[in-house]
XYZ file of C-alpha atoms in Angstrom:
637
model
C 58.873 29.346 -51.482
C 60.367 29.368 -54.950
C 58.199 26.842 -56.088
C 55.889 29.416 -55.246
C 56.588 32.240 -56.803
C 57.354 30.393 -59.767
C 53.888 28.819 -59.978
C 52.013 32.813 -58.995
C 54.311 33.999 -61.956
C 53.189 31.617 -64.569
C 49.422 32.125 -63.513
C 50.057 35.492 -63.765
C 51.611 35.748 -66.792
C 48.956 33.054 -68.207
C 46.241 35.279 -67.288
C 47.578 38.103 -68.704
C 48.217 36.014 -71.916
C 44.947 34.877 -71.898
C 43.544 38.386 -72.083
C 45.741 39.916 -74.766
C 45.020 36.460 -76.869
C 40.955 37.641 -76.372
C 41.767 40.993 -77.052
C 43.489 40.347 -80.511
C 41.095 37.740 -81.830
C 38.536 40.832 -80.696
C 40.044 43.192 -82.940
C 40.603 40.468 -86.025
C 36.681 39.891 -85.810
C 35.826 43.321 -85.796
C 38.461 43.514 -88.946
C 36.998 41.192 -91.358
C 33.405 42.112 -90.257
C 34.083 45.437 -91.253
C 36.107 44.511 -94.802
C 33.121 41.939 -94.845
C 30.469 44.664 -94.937
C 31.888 47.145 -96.885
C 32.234 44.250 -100.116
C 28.775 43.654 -99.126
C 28.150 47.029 -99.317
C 29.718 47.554 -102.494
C 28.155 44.441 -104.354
C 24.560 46.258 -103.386
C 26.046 49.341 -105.519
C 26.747 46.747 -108.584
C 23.474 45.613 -108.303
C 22.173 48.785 -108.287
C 23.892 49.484 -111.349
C 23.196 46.346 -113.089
C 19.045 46.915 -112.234
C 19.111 50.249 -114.083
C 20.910 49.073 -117.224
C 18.798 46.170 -117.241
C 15.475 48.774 -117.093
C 17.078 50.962 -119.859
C 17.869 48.139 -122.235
C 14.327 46.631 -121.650
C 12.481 49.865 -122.883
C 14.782 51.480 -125.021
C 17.468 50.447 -127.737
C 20.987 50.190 -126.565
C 22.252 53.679 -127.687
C 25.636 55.401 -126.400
C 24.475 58.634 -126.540
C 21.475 58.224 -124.670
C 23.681 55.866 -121.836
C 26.190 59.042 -121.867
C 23.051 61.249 -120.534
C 22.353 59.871 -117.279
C 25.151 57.071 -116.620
C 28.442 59.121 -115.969
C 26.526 61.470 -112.962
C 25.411 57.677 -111.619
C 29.020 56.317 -111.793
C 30.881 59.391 -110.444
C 28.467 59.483 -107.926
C 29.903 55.707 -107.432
C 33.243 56.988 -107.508
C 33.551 54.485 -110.159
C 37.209 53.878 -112.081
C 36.263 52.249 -115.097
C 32.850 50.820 -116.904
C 32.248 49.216 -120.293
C 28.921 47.726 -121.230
C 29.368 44.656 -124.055
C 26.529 43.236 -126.518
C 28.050 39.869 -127.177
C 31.870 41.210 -127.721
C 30.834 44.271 -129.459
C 31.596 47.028 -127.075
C 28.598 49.297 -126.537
C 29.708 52.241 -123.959
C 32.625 52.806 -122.347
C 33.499 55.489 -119.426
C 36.989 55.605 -117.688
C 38.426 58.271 -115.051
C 41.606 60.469 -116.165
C 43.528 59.455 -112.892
C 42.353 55.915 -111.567
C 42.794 54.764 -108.583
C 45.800 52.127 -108.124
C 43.787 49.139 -105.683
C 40.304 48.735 -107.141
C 37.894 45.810 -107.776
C 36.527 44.982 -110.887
C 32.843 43.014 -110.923
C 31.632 41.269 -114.229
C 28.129 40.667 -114.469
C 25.189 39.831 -117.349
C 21.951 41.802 -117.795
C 19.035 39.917 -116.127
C 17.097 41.276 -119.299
C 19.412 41.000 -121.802
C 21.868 37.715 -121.611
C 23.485 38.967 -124.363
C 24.638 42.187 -122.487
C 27.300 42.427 -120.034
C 29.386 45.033 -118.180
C 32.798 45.288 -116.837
C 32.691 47.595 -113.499
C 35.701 48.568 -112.026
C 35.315 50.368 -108.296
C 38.327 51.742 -105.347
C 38.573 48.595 -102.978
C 35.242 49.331 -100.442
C 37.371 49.782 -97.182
C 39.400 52.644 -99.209
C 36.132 54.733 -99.187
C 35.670 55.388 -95.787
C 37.759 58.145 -94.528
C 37.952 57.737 -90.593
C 37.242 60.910 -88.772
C 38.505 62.331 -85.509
C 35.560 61.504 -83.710
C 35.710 57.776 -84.907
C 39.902 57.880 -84.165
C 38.731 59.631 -80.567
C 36.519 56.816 -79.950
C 38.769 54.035 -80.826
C 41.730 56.022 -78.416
C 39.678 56.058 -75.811
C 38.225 52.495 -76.352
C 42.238 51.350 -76.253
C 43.031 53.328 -73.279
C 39.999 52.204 -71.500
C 40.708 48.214 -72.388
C 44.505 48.966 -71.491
C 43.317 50.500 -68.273
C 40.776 47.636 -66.878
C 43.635 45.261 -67.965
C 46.650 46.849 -65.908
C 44.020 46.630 -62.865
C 43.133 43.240 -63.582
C 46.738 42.499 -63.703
C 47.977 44.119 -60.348
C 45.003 43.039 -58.692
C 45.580 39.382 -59.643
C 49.350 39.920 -59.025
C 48.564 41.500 -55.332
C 45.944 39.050 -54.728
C 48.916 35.956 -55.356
C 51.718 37.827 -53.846
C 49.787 37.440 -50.027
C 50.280 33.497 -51.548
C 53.821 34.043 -51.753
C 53.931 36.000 -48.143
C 52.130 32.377 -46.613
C 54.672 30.884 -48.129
C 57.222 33.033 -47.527
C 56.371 33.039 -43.251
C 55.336 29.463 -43.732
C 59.012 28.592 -44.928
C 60.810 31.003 -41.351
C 58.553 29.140 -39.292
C 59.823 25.818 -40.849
C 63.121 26.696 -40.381
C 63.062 27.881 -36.735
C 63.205 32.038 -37.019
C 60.420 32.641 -35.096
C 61.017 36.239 -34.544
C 61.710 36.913 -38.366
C 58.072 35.235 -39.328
C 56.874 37.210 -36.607
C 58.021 40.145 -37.992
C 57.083 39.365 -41.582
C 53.358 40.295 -41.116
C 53.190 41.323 -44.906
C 49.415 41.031 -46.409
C 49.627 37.325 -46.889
C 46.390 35.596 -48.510
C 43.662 34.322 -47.413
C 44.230 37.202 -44.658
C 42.424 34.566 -41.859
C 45.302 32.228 -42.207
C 47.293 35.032 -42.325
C 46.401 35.933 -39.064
C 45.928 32.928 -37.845
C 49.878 32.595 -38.035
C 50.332 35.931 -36.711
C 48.346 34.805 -33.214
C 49.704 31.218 -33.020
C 53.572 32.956 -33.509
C 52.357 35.702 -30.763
C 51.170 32.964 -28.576
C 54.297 30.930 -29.112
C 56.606 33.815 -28.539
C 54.783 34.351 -24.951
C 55.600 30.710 -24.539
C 58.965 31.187 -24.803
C 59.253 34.280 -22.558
C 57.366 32.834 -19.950
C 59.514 29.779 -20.030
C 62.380 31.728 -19.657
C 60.776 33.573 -16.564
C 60.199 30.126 -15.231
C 63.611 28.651 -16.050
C 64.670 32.102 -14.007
C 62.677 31.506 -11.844
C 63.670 27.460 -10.997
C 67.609 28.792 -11.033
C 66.905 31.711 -8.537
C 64.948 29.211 -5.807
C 67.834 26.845 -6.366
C 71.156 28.779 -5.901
C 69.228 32.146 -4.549
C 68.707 33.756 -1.154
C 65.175 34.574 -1.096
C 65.416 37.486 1.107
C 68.503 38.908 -0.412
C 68.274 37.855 -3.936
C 72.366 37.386 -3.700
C 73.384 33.318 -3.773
C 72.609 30.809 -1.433
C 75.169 29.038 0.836
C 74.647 26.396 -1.835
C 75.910 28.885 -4.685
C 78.842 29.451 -2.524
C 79.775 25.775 -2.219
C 79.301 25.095 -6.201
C 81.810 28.506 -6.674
C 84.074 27.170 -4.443
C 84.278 23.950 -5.730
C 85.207 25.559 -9.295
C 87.956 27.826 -7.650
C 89.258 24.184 -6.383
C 90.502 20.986 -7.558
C 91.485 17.990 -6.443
C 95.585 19.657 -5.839
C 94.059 22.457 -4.165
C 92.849 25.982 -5.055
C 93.514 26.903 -8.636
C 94.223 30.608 -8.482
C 95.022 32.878 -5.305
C 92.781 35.081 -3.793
C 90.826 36.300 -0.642
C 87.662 35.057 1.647
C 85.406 37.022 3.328
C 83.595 36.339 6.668
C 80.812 39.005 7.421
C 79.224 38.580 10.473
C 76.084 40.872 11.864
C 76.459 40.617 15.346
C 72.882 40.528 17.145
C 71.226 41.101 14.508
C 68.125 39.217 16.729
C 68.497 41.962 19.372
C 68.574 44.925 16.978
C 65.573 43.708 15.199
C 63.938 43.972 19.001
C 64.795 46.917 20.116
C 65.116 49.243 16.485
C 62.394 47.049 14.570
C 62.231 44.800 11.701
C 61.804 47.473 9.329
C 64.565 49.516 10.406
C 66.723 46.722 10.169
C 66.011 45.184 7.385
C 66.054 48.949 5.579
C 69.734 48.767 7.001
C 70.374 45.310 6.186
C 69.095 46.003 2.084
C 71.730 49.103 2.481
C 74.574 47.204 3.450
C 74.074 44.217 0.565
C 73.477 47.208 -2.217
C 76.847 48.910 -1.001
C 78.922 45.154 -0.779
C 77.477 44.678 -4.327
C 78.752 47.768 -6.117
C 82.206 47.002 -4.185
C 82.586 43.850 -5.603
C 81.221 44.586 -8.804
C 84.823 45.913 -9.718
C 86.632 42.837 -9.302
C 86.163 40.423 -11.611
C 84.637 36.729 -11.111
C 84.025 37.872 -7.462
C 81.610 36.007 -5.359
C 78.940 37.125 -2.864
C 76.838 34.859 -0.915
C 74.749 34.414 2.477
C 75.817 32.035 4.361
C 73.055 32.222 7.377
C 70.720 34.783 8.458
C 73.638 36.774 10.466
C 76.822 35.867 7.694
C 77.719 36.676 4.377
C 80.246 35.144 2.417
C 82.843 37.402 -0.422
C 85.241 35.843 -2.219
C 87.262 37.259 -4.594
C 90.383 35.690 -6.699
C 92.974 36.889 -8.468
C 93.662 39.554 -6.201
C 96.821 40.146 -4.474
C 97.400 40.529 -0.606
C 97.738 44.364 -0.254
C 94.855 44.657 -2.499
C 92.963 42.471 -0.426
C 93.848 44.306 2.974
C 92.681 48.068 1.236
C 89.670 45.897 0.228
C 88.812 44.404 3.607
C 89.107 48.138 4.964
C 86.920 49.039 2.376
C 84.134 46.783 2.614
C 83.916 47.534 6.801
C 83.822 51.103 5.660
C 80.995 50.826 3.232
C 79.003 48.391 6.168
C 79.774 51.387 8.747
C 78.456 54.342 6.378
C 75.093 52.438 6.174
C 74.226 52.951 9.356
C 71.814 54.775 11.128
C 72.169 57.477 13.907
C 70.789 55.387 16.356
C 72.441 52.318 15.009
C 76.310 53.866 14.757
C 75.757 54.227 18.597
C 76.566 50.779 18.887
C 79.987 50.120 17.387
C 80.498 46.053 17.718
C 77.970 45.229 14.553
C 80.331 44.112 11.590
C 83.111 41.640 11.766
C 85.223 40.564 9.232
C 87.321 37.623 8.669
C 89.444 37.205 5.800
C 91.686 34.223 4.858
C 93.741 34.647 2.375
C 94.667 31.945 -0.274
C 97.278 31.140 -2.392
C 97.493 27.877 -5.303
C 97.352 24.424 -3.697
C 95.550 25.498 -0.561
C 92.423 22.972 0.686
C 89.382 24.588 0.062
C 87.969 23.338 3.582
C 90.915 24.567 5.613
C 90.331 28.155 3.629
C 86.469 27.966 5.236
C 88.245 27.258 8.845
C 90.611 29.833 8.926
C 88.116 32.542 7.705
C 86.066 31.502 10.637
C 88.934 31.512 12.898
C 89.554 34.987 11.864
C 85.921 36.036 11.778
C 85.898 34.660 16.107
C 89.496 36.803 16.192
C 87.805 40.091 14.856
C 84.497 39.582 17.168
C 87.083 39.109 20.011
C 88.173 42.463 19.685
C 85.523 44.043 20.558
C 84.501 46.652 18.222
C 83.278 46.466 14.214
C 86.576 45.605 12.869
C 88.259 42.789 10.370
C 91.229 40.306 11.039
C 93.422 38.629 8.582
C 94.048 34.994 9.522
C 97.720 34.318 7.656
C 99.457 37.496 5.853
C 101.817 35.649 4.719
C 100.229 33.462 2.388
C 100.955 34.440 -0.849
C 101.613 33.195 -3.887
C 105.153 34.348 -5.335
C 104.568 34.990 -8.787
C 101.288 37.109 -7.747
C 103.728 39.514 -5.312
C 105.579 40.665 -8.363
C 105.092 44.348 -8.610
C 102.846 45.922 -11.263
C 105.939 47.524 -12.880
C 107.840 44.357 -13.473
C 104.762 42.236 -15.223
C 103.916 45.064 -17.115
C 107.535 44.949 -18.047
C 107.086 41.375 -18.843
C 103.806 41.307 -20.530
C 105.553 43.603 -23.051
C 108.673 41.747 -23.393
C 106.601 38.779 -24.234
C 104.280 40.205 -26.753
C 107.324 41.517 -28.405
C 109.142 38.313 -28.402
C 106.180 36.182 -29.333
C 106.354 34.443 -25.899
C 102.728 33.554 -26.101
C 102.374 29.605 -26.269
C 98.726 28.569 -27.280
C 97.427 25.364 -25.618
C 94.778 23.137 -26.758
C 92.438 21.051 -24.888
C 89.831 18.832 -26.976
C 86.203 18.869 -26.927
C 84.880 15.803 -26.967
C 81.052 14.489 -27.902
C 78.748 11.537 -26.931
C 80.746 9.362 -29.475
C 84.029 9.850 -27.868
C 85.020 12.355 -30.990
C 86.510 15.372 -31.118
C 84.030 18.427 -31.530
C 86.696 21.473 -31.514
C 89.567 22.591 -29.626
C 89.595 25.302 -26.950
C 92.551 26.986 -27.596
C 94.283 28.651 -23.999
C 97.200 31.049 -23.618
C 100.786 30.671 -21.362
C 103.652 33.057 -21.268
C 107.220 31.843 -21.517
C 109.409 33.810 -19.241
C 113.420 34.296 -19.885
C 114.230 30.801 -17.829
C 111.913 28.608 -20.069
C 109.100 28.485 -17.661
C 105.190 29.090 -18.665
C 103.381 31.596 -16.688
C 99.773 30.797 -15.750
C 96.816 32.498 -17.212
C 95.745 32.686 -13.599
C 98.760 34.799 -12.829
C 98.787 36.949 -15.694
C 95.570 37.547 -17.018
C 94.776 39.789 -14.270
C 97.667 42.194 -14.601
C 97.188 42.361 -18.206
C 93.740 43.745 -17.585
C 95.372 46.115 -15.523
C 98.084 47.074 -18.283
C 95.296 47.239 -20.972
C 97.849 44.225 -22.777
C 95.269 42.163 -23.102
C 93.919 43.114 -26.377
C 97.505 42.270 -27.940
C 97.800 38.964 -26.020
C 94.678 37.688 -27.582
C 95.408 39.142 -30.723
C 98.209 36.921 -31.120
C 96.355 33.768 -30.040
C 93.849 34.503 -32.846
C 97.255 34.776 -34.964
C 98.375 31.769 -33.945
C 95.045 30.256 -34.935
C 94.763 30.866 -38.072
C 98.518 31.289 -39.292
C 99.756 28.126 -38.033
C 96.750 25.819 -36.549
C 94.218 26.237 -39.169
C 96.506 26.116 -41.912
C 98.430 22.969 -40.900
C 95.225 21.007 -39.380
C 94.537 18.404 -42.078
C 91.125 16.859 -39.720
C 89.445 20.484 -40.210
C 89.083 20.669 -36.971
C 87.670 24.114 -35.400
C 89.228 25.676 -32.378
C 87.606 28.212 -29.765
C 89.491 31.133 -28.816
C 88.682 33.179 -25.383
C 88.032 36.878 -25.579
C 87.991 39.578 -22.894
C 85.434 42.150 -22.133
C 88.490 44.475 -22.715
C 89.012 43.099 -26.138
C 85.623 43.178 -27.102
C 85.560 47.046 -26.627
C 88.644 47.638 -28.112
C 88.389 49.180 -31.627
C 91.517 48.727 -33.107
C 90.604 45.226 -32.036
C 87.303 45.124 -33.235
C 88.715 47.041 -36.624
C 92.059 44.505 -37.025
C 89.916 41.398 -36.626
C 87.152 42.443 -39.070
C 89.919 42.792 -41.606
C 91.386 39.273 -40.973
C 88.451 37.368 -40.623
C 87.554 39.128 -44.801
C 91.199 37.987 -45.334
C 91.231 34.606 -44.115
C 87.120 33.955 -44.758
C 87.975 30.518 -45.798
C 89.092 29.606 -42.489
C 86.593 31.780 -40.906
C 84.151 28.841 -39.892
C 86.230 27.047 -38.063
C 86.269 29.762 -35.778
C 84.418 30.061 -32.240
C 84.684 32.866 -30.211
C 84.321 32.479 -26.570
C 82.579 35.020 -24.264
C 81.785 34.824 -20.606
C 77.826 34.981 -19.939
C 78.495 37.604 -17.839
C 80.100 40.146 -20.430
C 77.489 39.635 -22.605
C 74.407 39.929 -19.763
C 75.813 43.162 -18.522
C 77.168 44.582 -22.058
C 74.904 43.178 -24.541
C 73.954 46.702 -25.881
C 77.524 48.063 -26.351
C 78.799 44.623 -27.552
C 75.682 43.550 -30.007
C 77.007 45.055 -33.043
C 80.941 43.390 -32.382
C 79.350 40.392 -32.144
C 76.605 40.518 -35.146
C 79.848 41.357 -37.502
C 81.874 37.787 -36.265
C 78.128 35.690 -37.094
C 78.017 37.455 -40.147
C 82.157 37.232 -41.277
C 81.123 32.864 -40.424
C 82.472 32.540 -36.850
C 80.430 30.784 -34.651
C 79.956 32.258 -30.994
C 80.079 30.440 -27.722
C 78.967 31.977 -24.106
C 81.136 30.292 -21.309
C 80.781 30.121 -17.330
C 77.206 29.903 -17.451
C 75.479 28.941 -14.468
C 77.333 31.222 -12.648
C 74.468 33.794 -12.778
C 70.947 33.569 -12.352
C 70.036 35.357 -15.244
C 67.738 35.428 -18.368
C 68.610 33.271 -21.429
C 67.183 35.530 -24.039
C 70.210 36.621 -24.629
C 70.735 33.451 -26.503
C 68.394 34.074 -28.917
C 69.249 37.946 -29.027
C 72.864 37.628 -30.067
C 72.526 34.366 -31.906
C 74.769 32.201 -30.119
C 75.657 29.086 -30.893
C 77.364 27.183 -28.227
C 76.896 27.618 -24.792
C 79.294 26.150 -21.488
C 78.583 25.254 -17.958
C 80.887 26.417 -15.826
C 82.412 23.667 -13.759
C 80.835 24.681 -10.260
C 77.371 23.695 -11.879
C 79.553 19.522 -13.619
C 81.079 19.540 -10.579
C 79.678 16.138 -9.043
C 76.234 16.832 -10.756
C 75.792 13.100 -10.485
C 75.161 13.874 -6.497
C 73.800 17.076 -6.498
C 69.448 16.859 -8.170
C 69.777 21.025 -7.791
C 72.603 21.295 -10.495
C 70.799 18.537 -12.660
C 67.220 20.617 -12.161
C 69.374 23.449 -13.577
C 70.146 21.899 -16.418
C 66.893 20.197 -17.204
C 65.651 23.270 -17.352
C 68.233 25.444 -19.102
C 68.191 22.770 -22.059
C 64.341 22.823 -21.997
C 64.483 26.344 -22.460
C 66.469 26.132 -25.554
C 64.381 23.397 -27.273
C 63.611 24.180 -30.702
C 66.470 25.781 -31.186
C 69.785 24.865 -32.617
C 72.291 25.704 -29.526
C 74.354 22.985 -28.436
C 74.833 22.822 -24.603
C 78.398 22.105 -24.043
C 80.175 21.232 -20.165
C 83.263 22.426 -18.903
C 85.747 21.091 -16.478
C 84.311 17.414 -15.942
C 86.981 15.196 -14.073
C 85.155 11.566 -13.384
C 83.177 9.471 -15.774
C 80.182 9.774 -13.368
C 79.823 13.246 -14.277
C 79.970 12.568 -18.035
C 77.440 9.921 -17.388
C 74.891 12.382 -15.687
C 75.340 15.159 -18.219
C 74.867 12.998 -21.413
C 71.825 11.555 -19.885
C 70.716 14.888 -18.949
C 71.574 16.267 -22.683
C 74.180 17.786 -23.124
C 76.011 17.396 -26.103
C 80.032 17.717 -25.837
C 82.230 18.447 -22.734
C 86.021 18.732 -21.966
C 87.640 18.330 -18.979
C 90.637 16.514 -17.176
C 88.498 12.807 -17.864
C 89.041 13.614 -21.493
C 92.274 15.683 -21.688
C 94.347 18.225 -20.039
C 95.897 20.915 -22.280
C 98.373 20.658 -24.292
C 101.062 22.731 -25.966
C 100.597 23.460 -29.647
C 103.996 23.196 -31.764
């Protein structure tokens, strides 16, 4: 595009050259012509002059007082400065003005009669004679102005007509590099205007392309981990979320299952209708959603045509019995009139977990409390096991916001690492996690805290000084120039004296500012992409790089990707989870990655634990992953 420009300027400026060059050897011709034809001019008055005397001396004798007679009125009428007529060298006549004339021309010339006589004539240079007039200085003004005019047209229209070259080149050089959108946008009045638009319909075409690819991506992920009727997931979305609460040692963080059970729903469609039910039924699953839509990282799932599946972690036990009473509430107030007549519909069983509990046990004693709670009788909910619960999640909400402070003020946060690893087996970046040291020495769980710091509003300040520890200490003693990724909370992201504090480190420390990546869950940015865009234009712009984690968790659109620019993106474990067995999770990321092609986002995995799963993924694509097969965390010193 340079090259360009460079080449439209020198035509330009050539052309414009070119023109001034005609113009000047225009106005020297026009010069001499004139200074030509006024000597000429002149030399037809000395002739003139000479044919007279030459008449004179041929009929008369040479007499001064006769050539005093007539000669001076034809001189002065020449406007003539000097004149001497010679026989031989005897002068003869003589006439001279009292104040010549300081630039004159003097012509010599012999009598064609008389070769003995000859005369001196001295005349005011022939160009000095004319006295210009303001018509003739009007004229020339208006010739100038006129020439000056037709060339500043010629000029812009030339310079218009090769800056549409440099708009060609301009879109030709966005489209080479991949911005789509920004050659799409950069319509400008490009030359030869067919090409022009000929790029402006092949980028519209390609830009449907895209959408309708992600539609159909969309559309692949919702008939894969989807309920069809219900649009909520699939029992086959519950298993994959399970599987990523779980590990081999159990479940990874405490929490609660939910077993909702429509009893007869067969017999109510019967006698009430399909319509009426299903009207009911749509209720119900709008009411569970908003519910759950207030905890975090909660699951909701069918699990046949008459259950539903809820799952929610990081909650604590009495939370999780006001919930269940909730949730049978908000199932009760959807009913009808001629529905609440019957009071044995909804049945809940909930089994509560803590860390370390088998994931299939968890399954059986939600059932077993789902066939306690129908044994009952009426539409009610039963709790298989109250009492287990984890003991560092009973601590009251006074005493961990008690510690959370007393860590932050200590510096108690200890930053863990965990590597990143690419198809050759080398480190990419480090993902950089967070543990709190408590007074006996021991680290506290993200699991355990994380969620009470949301509920103090702490967790601005906790991540604040795991960005701290970053760049104070990692970046400045890594000597590999390694980058590390650093988690951040939907809470953080909104914060302002966050947003404010970080946007005045990142111009502080710029130099270590690309070996940043900030990490943000897909769903943060899905359902707060408006309020967040601007937060997260200012870290691309301060040289951070941006990664979207726990994807594949939602069925959603990937334009996001291309809206906020992102970088990196991570599949959430419940999608690597033995992928090598499971042709749905690989069809999800066939297409994902096919979605992205012709882009530069790097699809990353999370949480892969066997070299079989590595295996699949790399054939499938994807670019880096971390896990347990690679390296669990470690404490950074």
């Amino acid at each position: 595009m340079k090259l360009t420009q460079m080449l439209t300027r020198k035509l330009t400026s050539f052309w414009l050259v070119s023109l001034v060059a005609v113009a000047c050897i225009f106005i020297l011709t026009a010069t001499l012509s004139f200074v030509q034809l006024t000597y000429k001019f002149q030399q037809q008055k000395v002739d003139e002059i000479q044919t007279l005397l030459s008449q004179h001396t041929s009929e008369n004798l040479v007499d001064e007082s006769q050539l005093s007679q007539w000669l001076p009125q034809i001189l002065q009428a020449y406007q003539t400065q000097a004149f001497a007529l010679y026989d031989d060298e005897q002068l003869v006549y003589q006439y001279r003005v009292e104040k010549p004339n300081l630039s004159t021309v003097t012509y010599q010339t012999t009598l064609v009669q008389h070769r003995n006589f000859h005369m001196q004539l001295t005349l005011p240079k022939p160009f000095l004679l004319h006295e210009i007039s303001y018509y003739e200085v009007l004229v020339l003004l208006l010739g100038i102005i006129a020439t000056g005019l037709l060339v500043g047209w010629g000029y812009r229209w030339l310079a218009q007509e090769l800056e549409g070259v440099e708009d060609l080149a301009k879109r030709s050089h966005l489209i080479l590099s991949g911005d789509y959108e920004q050659a799409l946008a950069e319509t400008g009045h490009g030359r030869p205007r067919m090409i022009n638009r000929a790029l402006t319909k092949m980028l519209l075409e390609l830009d449907d392309a895209e959408k309708q690819r992600a539609r159909f991506d969309q559309f692949i992920r919702s008939n894969t981990f989807l309920d069809p009727e219900t649009g909520i997931g699939n029992q086959l979305f519950l298993k994959n979320r399970l599987d990523a609460l779980s590990n081999d040692a159990g479940m990874l963080a405490p929490g609660v299952l939910f077993l909702l059970e429509l009893e007869e729903l067969d017999l109510l469609q019967q006698e009430m209708g399909d319509e009426l039910v299903a009207e009911m039924l749509a209720q119900v699953i709008a009411a569970l959603g908003q519910v759950l839509d207030g905890h975090a990282n909660s699951i909701f799932s069918r699990r046949s045509q008459h259950q539903f599946a809820m799952v929610v972690p990081q909650i604590s036990l009495q939370d999780a019995e006001k919930l269940a009473n909730k949730l049978l509430k908000v199932c009760q107030a959807q009913l009808t009139e001629e529905l609440s007549k019957k009071q044995d519909i909804f049945h809940i069983g909930v089994a509560y977990f803590k860390v370390g509990d088998d994931k299939s046990q968890l399954v059986e004693e939600a059932e077993m409390a789902l066939r306690a709670a129908q044994f009952q009788g009426s539409s009610n909910w039963f709790m298989y096991d109250k009492g287990a619960v984890d003991e560092g999640f009973a601590r009251g909400s006074v005493r961990w916001r008690s510690f959370l402070e007393y860590a932050l003020v200590n510096k108690r946060v200890v930053a863990f690492s965990q590597p990143v690893v690419d198809s050759d087996m080398q480190t990419h970046h480090l993902e950089v996690s967070s543990r709190l040291r408590d007074n006996q020495g021991n680290l506290v769980r993200a699991t355990l805290f994380l969620p009470m710091a949301i509920k103090c509003g702490l967790t601005p300040q906790i991540e604040r000084q795991v960005i701290e520890t970053v760049l104070f200490d990692l970046l400045n003693t890594s000597k590999d120039n390694l980058s590390y990724s650093i988690n951040l909370s939907l809470d953080t992201l909104k914060s302002r004296a966050f947003v404010r504090w970080l946007k005045t480190t990142l111009l502080e420390y710029r130099h270590l500012t690309p070996r940043l990546i900030f990490e943000i869950n897909e769903d943060i940015i899905v359902n707060h992409i408006d309020s967040l865009k601007s937060t997260l234009d200012m870290m691309k712009k301060m040289g951070a790089r941006l990664c979207v984690d726990r994807v594949g968790l939602q069925v959603v659109s990937t334009q996001y990707i291309k809206t906020c620019q992102i970088d990196l993106i991570k599949l959430h474990r419940s999608i690597v989870n033995q992928i090598h067995l499971r042709q749905e999770n690989q069809l999800f990321v066939r297409s994902l990655i096919g979605g992205l092609y012709r882009t530069e986002v790097q699809v990353f995995a999370e949480g892969v634990d066997v070299f079989e799963e590595w295996q699949t993924l790399k054939i499938l694509g994807v670019s880096a992953a971390q896990g347990s097969f690679f390296s669990d965390p470690v404490e950074e010193i």
